[in-house]
Short mmCIF file of C-alpha atoms and ligand atoms in Angstrom, two decimals:
data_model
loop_
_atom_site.label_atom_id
_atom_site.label_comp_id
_atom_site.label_asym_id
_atom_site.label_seq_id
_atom_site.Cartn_x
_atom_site.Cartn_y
_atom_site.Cartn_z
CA UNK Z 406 -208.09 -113.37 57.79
CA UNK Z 407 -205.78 -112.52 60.78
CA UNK Z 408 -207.85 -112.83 63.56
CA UNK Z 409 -205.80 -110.55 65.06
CA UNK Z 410 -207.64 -108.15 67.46
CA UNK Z 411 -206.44 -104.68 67.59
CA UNK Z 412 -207.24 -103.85 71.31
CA UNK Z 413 -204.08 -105.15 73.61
CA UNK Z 414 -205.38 -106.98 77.24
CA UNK Z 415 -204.60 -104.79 80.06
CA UNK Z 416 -204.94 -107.21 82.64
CA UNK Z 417 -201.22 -107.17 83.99
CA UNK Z 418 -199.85 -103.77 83.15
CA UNK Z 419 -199.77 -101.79 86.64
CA UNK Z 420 -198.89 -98.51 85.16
CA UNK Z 421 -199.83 -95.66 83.24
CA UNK Z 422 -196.35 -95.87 81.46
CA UNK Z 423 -196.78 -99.63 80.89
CA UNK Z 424 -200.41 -98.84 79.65
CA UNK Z 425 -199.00 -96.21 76.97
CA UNK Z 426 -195.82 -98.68 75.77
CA UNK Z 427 -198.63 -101.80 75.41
CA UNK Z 428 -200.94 -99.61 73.25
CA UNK Z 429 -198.14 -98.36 71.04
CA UNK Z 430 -196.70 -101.69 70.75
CA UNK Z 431 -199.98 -103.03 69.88
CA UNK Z 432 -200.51 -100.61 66.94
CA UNK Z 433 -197.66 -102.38 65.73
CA UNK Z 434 -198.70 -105.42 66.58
CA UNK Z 435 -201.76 -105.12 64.84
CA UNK Z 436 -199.62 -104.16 61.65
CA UNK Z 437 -197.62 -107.20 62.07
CA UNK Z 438 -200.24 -109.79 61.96
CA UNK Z 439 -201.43 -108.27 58.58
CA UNK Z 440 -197.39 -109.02 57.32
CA UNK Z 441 -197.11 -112.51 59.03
CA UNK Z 442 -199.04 -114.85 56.52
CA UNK Z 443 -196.20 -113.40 53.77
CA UNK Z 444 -193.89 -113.27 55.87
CA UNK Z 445 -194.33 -117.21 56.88
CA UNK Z 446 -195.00 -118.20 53.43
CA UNK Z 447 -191.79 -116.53 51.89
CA UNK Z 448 -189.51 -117.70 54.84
CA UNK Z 449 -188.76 -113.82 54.50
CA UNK Z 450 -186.93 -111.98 57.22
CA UNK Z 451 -189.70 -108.80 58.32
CA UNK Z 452 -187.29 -105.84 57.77
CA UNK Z 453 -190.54 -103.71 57.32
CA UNK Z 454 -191.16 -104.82 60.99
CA UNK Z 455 -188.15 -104.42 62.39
CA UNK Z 456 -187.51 -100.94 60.56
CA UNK Z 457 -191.27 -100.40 62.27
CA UNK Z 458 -189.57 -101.13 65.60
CA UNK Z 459 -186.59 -99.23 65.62
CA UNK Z 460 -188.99 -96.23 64.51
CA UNK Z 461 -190.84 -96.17 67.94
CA UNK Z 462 -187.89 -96.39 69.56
CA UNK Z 463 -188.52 -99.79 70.71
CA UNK Z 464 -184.80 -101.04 70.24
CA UNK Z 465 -183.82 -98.74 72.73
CA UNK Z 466 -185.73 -99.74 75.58
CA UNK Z 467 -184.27 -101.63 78.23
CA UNK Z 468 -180.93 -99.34 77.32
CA UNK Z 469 -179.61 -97.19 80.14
CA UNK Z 470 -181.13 -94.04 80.55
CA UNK Z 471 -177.57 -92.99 81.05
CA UNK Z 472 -176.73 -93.81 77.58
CA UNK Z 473 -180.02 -92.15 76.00
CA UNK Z 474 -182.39 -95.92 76.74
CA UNK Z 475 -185.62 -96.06 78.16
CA UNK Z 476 -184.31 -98.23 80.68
CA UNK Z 477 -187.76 -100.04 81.23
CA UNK Z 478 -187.84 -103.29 83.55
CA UNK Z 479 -187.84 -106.95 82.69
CA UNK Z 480 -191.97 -106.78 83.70
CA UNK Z 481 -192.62 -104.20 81.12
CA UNK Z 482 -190.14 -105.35 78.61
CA UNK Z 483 -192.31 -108.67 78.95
CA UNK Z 484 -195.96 -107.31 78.50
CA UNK Z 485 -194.10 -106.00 74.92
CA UNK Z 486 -193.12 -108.99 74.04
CA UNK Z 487 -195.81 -110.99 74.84
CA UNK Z 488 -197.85 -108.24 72.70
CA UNK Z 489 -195.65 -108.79 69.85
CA UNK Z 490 -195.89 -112.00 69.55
CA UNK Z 491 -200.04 -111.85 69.68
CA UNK Z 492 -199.36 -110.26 65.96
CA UNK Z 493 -196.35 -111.93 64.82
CA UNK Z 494 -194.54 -114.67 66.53
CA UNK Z 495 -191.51 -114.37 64.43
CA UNK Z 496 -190.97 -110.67 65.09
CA UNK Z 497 -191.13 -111.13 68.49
CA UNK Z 498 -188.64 -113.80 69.33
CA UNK Z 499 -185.86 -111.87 66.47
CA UNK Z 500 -186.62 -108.64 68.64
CA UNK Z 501 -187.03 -110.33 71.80
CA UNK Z 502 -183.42 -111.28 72.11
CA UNK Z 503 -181.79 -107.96 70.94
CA UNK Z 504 -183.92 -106.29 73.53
CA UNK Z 505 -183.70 -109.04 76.08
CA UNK Z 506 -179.50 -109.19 75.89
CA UNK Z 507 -179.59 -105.21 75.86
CA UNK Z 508 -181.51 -106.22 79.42
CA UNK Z 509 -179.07 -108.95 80.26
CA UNK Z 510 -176.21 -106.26 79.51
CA UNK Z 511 -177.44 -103.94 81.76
CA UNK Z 512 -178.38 -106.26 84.86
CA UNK Z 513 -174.81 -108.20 84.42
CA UNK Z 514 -172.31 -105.53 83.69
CA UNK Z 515 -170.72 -108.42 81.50
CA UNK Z 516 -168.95 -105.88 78.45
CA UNK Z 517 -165.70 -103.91 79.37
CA UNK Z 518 -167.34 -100.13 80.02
CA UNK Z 519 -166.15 -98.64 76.96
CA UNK Z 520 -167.45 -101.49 74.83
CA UNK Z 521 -170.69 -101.40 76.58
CA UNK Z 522 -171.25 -97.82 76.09
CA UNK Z 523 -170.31 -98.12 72.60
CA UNK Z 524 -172.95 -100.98 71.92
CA UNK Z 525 -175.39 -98.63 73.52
CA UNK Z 526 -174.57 -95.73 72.02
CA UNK Z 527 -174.95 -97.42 68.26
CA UNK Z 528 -178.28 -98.80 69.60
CA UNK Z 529 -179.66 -95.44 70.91
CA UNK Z 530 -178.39 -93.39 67.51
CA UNK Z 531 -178.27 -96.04 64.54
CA UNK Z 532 -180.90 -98.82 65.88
CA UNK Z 533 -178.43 -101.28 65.96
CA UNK Z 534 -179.17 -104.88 67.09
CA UNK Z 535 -177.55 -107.15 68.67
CA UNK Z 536 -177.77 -110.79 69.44
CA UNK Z 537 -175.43 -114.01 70.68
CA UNK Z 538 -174.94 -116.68 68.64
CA UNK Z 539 -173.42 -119.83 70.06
CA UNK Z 540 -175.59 -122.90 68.75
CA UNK Z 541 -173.27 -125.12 66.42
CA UNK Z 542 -174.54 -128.60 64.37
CA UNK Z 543 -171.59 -130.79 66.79
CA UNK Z 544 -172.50 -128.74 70.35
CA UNK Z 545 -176.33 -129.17 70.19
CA UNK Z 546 -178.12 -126.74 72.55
CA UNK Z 547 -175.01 -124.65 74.04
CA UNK Z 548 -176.46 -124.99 77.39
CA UNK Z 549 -175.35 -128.70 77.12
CA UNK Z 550 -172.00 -127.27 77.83
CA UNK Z 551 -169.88 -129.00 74.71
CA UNK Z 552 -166.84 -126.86 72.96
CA UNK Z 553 -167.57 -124.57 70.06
CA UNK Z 554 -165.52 -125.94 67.05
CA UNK Z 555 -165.61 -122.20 66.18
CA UNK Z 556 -161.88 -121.26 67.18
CA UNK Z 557 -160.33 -117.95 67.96
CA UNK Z 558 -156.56 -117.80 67.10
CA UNK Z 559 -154.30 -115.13 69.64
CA UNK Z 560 -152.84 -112.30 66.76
CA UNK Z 561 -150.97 -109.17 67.19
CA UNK Z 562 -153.82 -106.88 69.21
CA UNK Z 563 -156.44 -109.02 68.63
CA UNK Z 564 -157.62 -112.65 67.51
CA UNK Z 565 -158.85 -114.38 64.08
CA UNK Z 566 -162.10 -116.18 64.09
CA UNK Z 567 -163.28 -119.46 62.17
CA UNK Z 568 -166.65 -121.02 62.24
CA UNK Z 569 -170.01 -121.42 61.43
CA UNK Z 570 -173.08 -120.77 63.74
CA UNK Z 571 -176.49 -122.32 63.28
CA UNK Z 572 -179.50 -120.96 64.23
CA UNK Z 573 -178.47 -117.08 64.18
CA UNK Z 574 -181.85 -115.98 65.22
CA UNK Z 575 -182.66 -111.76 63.61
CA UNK Z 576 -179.02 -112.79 61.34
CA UNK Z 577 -180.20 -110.15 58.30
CA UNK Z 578 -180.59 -107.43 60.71
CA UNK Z 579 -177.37 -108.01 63.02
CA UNK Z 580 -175.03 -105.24 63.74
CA UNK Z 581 -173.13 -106.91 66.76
CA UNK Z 582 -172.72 -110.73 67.21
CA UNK Z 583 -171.90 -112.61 70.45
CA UNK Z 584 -169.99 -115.73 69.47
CA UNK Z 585 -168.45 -118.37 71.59
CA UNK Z 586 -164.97 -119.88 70.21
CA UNK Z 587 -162.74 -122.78 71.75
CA UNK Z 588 -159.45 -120.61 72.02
CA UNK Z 589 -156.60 -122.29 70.10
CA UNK Z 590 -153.81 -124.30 72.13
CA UNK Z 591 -156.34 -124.32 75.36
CA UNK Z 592 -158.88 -126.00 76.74
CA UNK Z 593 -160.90 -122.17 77.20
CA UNK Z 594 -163.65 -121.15 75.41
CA UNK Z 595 -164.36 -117.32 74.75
CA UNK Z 596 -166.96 -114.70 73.76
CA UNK Z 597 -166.25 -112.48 71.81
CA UNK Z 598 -167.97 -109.40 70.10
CA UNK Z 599 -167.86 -109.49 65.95
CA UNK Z 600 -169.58 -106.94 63.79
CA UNK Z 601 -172.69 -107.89 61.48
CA UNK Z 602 -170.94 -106.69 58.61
CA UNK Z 603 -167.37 -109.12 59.14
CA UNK Z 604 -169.96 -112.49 58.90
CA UNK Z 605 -171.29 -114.30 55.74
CA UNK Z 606 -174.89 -115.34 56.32
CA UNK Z 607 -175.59 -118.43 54.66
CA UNK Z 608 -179.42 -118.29 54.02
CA UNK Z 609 -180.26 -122.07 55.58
CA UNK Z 610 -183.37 -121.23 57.78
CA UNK Z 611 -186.17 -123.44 55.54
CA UNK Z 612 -188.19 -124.73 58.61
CA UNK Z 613 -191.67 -125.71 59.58
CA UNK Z 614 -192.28 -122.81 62.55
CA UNK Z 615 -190.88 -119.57 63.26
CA UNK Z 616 -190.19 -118.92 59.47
CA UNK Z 617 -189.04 -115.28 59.22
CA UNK Z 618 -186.72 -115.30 62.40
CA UNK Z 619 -183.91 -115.62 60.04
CA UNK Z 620 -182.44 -117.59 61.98
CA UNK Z 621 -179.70 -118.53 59.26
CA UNK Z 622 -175.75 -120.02 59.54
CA UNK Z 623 -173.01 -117.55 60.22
CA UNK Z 624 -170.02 -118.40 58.87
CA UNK Z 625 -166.80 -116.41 60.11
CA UNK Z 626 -163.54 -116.75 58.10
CA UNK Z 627 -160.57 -115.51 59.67
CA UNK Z 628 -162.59 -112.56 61.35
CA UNK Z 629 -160.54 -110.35 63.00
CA UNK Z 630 -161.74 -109.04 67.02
CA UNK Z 631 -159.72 -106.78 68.96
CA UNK Z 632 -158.70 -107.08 72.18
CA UNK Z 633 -161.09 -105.34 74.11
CA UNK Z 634 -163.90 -107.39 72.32
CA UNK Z 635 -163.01 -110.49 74.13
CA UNK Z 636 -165.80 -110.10 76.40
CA UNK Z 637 -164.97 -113.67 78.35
CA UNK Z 638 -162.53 -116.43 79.02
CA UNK Z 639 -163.88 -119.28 80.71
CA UNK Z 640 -162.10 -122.54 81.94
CA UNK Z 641 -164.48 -126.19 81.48
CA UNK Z 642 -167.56 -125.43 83.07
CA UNK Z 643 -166.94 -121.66 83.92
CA UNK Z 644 -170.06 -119.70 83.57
CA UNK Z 645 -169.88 -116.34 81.58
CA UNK Z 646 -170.40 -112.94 84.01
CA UNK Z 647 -173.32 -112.82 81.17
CA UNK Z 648 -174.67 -115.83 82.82
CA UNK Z 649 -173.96 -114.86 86.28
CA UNK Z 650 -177.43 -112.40 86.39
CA UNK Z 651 -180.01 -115.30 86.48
CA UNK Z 652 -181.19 -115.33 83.28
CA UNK Z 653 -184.17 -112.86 83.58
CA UNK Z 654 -183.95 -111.73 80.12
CA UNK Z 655 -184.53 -115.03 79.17
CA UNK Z 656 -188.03 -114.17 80.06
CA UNK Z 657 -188.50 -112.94 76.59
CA UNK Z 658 -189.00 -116.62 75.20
CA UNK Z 659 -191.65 -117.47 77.35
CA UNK Z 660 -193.50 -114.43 76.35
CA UNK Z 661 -193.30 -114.82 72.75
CA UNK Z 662 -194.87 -118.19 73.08
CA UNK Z 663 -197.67 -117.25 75.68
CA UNK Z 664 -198.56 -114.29 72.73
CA UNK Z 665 -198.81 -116.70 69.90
CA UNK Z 666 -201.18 -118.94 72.62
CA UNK Z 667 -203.63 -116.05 72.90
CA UNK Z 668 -203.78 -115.21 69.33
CA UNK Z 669 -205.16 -118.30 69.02
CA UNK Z 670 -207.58 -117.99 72.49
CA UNK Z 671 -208.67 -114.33 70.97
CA UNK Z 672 -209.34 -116.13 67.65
CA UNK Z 673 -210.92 -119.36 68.65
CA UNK Z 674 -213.04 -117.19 71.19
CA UNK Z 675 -214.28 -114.72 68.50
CA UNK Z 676 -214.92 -117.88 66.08
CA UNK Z 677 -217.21 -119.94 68.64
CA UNK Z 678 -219.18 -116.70 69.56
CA UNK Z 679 -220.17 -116.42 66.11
CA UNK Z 680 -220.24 -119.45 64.31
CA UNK Z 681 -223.50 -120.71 64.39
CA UNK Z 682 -224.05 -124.16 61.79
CA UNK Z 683 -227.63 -124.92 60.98
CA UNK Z 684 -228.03 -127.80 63.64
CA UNK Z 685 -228.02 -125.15 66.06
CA UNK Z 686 -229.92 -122.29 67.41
CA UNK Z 687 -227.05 -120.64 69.00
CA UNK Z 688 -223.25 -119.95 68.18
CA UNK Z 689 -221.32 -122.95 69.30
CA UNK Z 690 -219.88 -121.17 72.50
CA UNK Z 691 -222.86 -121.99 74.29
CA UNK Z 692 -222.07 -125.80 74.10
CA UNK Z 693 -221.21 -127.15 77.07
CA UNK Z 694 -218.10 -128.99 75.46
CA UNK Z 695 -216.52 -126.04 74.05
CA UNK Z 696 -217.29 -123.97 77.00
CA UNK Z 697 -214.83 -126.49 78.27
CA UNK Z 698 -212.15 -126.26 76.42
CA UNK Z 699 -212.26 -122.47 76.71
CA UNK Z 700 -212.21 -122.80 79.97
CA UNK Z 701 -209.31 -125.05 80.08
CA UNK Z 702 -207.15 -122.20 77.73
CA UNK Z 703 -208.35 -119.66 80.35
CA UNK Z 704 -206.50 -121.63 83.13
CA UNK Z 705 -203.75 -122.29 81.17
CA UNK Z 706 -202.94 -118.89 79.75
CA UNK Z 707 -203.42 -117.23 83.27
CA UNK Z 708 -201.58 -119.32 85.39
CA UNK Z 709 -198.84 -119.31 82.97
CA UNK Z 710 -198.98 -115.74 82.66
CA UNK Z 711 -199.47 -115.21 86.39
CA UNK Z 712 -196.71 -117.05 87.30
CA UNK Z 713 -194.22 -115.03 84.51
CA UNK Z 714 -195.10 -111.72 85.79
CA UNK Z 715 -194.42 -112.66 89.31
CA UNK Z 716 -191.59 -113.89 88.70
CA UNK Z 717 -190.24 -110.92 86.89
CA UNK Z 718 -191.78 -108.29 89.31
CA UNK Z 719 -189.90 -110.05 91.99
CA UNK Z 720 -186.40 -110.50 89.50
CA UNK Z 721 -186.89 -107.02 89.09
CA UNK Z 722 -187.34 -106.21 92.66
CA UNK Z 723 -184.01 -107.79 93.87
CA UNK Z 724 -180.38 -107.31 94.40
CA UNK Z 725 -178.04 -108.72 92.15
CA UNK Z 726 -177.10 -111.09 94.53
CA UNK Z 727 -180.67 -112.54 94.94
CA UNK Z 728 -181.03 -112.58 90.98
CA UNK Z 729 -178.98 -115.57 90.47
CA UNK Z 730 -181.25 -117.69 92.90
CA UNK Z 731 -184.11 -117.24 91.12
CA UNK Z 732 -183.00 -119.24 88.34
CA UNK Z 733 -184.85 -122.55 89.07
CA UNK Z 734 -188.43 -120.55 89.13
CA UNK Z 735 -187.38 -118.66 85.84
CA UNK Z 736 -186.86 -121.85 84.57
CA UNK Z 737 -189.83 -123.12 85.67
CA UNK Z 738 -192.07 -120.36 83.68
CA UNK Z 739 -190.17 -121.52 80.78
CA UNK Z 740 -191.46 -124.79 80.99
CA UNK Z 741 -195.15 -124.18 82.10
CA UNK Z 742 -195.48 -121.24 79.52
CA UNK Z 743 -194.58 -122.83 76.49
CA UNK Z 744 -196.18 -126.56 77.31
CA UNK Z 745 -199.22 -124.71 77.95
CA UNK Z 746 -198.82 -122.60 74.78
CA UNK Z 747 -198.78 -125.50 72.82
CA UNK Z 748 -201.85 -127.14 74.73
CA UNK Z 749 -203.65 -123.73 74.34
CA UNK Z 750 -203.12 -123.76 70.52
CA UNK Z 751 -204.39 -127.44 70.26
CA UNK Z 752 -207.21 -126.44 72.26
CA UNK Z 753 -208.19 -124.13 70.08
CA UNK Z 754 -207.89 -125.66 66.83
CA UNK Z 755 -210.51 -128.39 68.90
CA UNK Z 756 -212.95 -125.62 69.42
CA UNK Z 757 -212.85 -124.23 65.92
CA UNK Z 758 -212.61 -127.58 64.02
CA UNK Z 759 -211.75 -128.34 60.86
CA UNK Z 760 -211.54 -124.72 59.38
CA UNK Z 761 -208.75 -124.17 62.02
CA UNK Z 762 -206.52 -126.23 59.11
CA UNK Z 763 -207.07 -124.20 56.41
CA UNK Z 764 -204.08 -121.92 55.48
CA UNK Z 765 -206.48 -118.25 55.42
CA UNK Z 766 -206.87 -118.71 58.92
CA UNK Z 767 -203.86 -117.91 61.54
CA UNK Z 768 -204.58 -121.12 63.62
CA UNK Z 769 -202.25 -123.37 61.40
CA UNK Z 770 -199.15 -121.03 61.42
CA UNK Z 771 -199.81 -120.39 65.23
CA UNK Z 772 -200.11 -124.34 65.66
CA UNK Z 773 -196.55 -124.60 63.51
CA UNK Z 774 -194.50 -121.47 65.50
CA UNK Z 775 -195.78 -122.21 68.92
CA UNK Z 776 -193.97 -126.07 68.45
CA UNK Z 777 -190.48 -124.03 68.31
CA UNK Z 778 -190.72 -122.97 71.96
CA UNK Z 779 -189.75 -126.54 72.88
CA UNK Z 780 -186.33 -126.40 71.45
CA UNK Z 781 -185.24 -122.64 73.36
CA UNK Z 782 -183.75 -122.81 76.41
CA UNK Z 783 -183.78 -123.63 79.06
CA UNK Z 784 -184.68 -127.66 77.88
CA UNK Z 785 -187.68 -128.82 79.91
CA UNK Z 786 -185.10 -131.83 81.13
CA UNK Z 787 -182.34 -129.15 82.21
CA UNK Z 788 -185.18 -127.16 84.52
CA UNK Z 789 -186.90 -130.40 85.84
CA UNK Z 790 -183.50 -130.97 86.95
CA UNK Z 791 -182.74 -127.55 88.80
CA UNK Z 792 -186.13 -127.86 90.40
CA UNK Z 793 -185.71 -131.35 91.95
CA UNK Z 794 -181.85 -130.20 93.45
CA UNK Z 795 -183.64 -126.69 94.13
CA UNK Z 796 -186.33 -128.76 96.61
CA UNK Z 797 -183.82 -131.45 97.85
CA UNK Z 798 -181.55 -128.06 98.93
CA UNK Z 799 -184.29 -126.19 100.48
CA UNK Z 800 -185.53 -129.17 102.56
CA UNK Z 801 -182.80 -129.74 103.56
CA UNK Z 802 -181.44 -126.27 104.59
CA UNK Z 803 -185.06 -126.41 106.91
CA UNK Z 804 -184.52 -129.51 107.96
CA UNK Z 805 -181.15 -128.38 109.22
CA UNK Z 806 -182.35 -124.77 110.82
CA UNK Z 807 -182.24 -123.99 114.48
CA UNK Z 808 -185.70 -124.18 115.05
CA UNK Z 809 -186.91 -120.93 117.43
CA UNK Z 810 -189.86 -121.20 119.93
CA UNK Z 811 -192.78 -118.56 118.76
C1 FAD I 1490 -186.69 -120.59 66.75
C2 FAD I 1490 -185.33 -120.81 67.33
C3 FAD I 1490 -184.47 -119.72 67.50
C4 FAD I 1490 -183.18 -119.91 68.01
N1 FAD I 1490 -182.33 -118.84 68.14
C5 FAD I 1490 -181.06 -119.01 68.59
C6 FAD I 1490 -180.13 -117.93 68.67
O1 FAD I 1490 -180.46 -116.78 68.36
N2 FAD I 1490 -178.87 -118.17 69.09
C7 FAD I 1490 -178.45 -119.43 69.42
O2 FAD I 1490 -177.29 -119.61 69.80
N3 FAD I 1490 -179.31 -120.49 69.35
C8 FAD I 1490 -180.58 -120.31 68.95
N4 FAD I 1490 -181.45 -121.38 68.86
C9 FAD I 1490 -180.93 -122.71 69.14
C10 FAD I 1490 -181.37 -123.29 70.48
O3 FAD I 1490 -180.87 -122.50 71.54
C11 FAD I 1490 -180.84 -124.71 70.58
O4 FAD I 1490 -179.44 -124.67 70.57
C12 FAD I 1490 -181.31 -125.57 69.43
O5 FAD I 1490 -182.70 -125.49 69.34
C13 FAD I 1490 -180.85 -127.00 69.59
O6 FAD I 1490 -181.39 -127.52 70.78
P1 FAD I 1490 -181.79 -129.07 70.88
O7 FAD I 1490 -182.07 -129.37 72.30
O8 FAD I 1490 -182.82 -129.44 69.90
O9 FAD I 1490 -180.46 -129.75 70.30
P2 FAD I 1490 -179.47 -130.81 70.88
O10 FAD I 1490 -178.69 -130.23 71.99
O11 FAD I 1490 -178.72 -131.31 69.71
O12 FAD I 1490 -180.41 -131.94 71.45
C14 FAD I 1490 -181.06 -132.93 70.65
C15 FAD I 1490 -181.74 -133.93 71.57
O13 FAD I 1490 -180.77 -134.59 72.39
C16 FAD I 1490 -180.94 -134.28 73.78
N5 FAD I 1490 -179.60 -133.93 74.32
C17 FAD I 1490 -178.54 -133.45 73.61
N6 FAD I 1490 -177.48 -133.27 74.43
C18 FAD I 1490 -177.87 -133.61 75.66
C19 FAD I 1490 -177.22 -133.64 76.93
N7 FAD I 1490 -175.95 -133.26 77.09
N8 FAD I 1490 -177.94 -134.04 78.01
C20 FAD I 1490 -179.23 -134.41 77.88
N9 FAD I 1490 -179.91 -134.41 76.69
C21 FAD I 1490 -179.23 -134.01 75.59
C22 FAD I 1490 -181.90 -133.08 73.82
O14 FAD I 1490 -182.71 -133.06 74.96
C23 FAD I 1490 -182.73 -133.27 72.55
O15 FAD I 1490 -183.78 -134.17 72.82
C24 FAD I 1490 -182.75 -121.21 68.37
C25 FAD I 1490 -183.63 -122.30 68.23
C26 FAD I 1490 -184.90 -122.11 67.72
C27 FAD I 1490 -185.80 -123.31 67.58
#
C-alpha cells in the first residue's frame, strides 16, 4: 500500500502555470510512490524515474529560456520538489540538486559563458544532469571549510585530478560533476567541471534512509579538465562566486523533506478517518487525542511551509545584491522544515500505531528518509549561529540609527 494520494495540494501555487507544472509533476509523483518500496528495498538507483523526468521536460526547468529552459523561479521550482518528494523522497533530493544547481547557475553567473551555455545546451537537448560533489571521509560536511585531499595537478592546457568523493548524491545518472580539489604546491582549493563518464563510481551507498539517491564514492584517477573548466580558485576561506547568490537553490532540501512529512500527514489522515477497531463506534479521528496530534502536524507542516515559500517569493523578488542577505532566513527554513518533518513523521506513526511499523505501509520508509534531512546543509549548529550574529548585527545597526521625529 502506498498511501500515496494522487491529487497534489494547491494551497500555495499562485498561478495557472504553477497549477499546470504541480499537476503534471504529480502524475509522476503518483508513479513514483508505486516504484519507491523497490526502489528502497534494492538500494536501486530509479533510472525509470529519472528517464520519467527528463521526458516531461522537467530537467530543463529552471534553464534559461535563452538557452531553450523553462526558466521557472525558485517558488515554483519548490512546489515541484516538494511534490516529488510526497511520492518518492529519493527521487526528489537526486533531482532536486541537478535542478536546484541549474537554478544556482543561473542566479550566480558562476561558469565561464561558453561553459555555461554548453552545460545548458546538453541539458536542454540530451537531459543531462548535473550535480557538485565535494563531501570527502577527512573534510566532513564541506561547509566546515577543511581542504579536499582530492588534488588537481597544473598540466599542459589543463590539470589532472585524484580523489575520491563520498556521498555523490544522483552518481549513476551524472553527466557533469562539480568537484572541489586542493591545487598542488598551494594552499588554494578549486572547482572544477569533470564529465560523468571520466569518474569510477564505486557502488558504497548501503544506508538506512534515502536508499536509491545513489549517492555512491567517486573516485577520479588522474582525470584530465581543461582549462576553461576550472570554474574557481579560492584562497583559505574564499567563498566560490557559486556561493556568492545566497543559497536559494538550496531551498530544494527543505522541500524534499517537508514532501516526505505530508506523505505521511495524507496517510496518517486517511488511516484515522477510516480505521474504526471494535471498541469504538467511530473511526479513531474523532478522538480527542488524535485530533491532537493532527492538529499539531497541521501547525507544523504550514508554518514550515509558510515560512519556505515566503522566503523564496521574496529571494525571487530581489536583486542580486539583496540575495546574499537573505542567507540567515534561508537557513532558518532549513532548520524549521526538516525538524518539523521529522516531528510530523513521528506524529504520525503515534496516530496510526503499531501498523505504522509494518514494512507494506510507507510510514516506516518515510520515518527512515525523513532522518537524512539532518545531515544536508546547512547544519542546524552552522544556522543557529548566522541567526544569533544576524540579530546581534541588526540590533545593533538600530541601535546605532539616527533616529527621525514622525
Ligand atoms: C542523503 C544525503 C545526500 C547527500 N548528497 C550530497 C551531494 O550530492 N554532494 C555532496 O558533496 N555531499 C552530499 N551529502 C553530504 C552532506 O552534505 C554532508 O557533507 C554529510 O552529510 C556529512 O555531514 P556531517 O555533518 O554528518 O559530517 P561531519 O562534518 O563529519 O560532522 C560529524 C559531526 O561532527 C560535527 N562537526 C564536524 N566538524 C565540525 C566543525 N568544524 N564545527 C562544528 N561541528 C563539527 C557535526 O556537527 C556532526 O555532529 C549528502 C548527505 C546526505 C545525508
Amino acid at each position: 500500500m502506498t498511501g500515496h494520494i494522487a491529487a497534489p495540494d494547491l494551497w500555495f501555487a499562485r498561478t495557472e502555470d504553477e497549477v499546470r507544472r504541480l499537476q503534471a509533476i504529480a502524475r509522476l509523483a503518483h508513479r513514483f510512490a508505486e516504484r519507491a518500496a523497490r526502489h528502497d528495498e534494492e538500494a536501486s538507483f530509479p533510472h525509470d524515474n529519472i528517464q520519467d523526468l527528463r521526458d516531461l521536460g522537467y530537467v530543463r526547468w529552471t534553464v534559461p529560456r535563452a538557452f531553450g529552459g523553462d526558466e521557472i523561479p525558485l517558488y515554483t521550482m519548490l512546489l515541484c520538489q516538494e511534490e516529488l518528494a510526497r511520492g518518492d523522497g529519493s527521487t526528489a533530493l537526486a533531482i532536486g540538486w541537478h535542478v536546484g544547481m541549474m537554478l544556482n547557475l543561473r542566479f550566480s553567473h558562476a561558469f565561464p559563458p561558453e561553459v555555461y551555455e554548453e552545460v545548458c545546451r546538453s541539458v536542454v537537448q540530451r537531459g543531462s544532469l548535473i550535480n557538485s560533489c565535494a563531501t570527502e571521509p577527512a573534510t566532513g560536511s564541506p561547509s566546515r571549510g577543511g581542504r579536499p585531499q582530492t588534488t588537481a595537478t597544473r598540466v599542459e592546457g589543463g590539470w589532472r585530478i585524484t580523489g575520491r568523493k563520498t556521498f555523490s548524491t544522483l552518481s549513476p545518472a551524472l553527466d557533469w560533476i562539480l568537484v572541489t580539489a586542493g591545487i598542488d604546491g598551494s594552499e588554494d582549493v578549486g572547482e572544477f567541471l569533470v564529465r560523468g563518464a571520466d569518474v569510477e563510481i564505486i557502488e558504497t551507498w548501503n544506508v538506512m534512509g534515502m536508499r536509491a539517491t545513489g549517492s555512491h564514492d567517486i573516485v577520479l584517477r588522474d582525470v584530465f579538465v581543461p582549462d576553461v573548466h576550472l570554474i574557481a580558485r579560492m584562497a583559505p576561506g574564499q567563498r566560490s562566486a557559486r556561493n556568492q547568490d545566497g543559497g536559494g537553490w538550496m531551498l530544494h532540501i527543505p522541500a524534499c523533506y517537508l514532501g516526505i512529512a505530508r506523505a505521511a500527514r495524507d496517510a496518517a489522515v486517511h488511516y484515522a478517518a477510516t480505521y474504526q477497531p471494535n471498541s469504538l463506534s467511530h473511526p479513531i479521528a474523532e478522538l480527542p487525542h488524535i485530533q491532537d496530534k493532527l492538529g499539531q502536524m497541521e501547525l507544523k507542516l504550514l508554518s514550515a511551509r509558510t515560512l519556505m515559500y515566503d522566503l523564496a517569493r521574496r529571494y525571487d523578488e530581489a536583486s542580486p545584491e539583496q540575495r546574499p542577505k537573505l542567507r540567515p532566513q534561508l537557513g532558518a527554513v532549513k532548520t524549521l522544515a526538516t525538524n518539523a518533518a521529522v516531528e510530523v513523521v513521528d506524529l504520525a506513526m503515534r496516530v496510526v500505531g503499531a501498523r505504522s511499523l509494518w514494512k507494506d505501509m510507507v510510514f516506516e520508509r518515510l520515518y527512515r528518509d525523513v532522518r537524512a534531512g539532518l545531515h544536508n546543509p546547512p547544519m542546524d549548529d552552522v544556522v543557529l549561529t548566522m541567526l544569533a550574529r544576524h540579530a546581534l548585527a541588526e540590533v545593533k545597526a538600530r541601535v546605532e540609527a539616527p533616529w527621525e521625529e514622525a
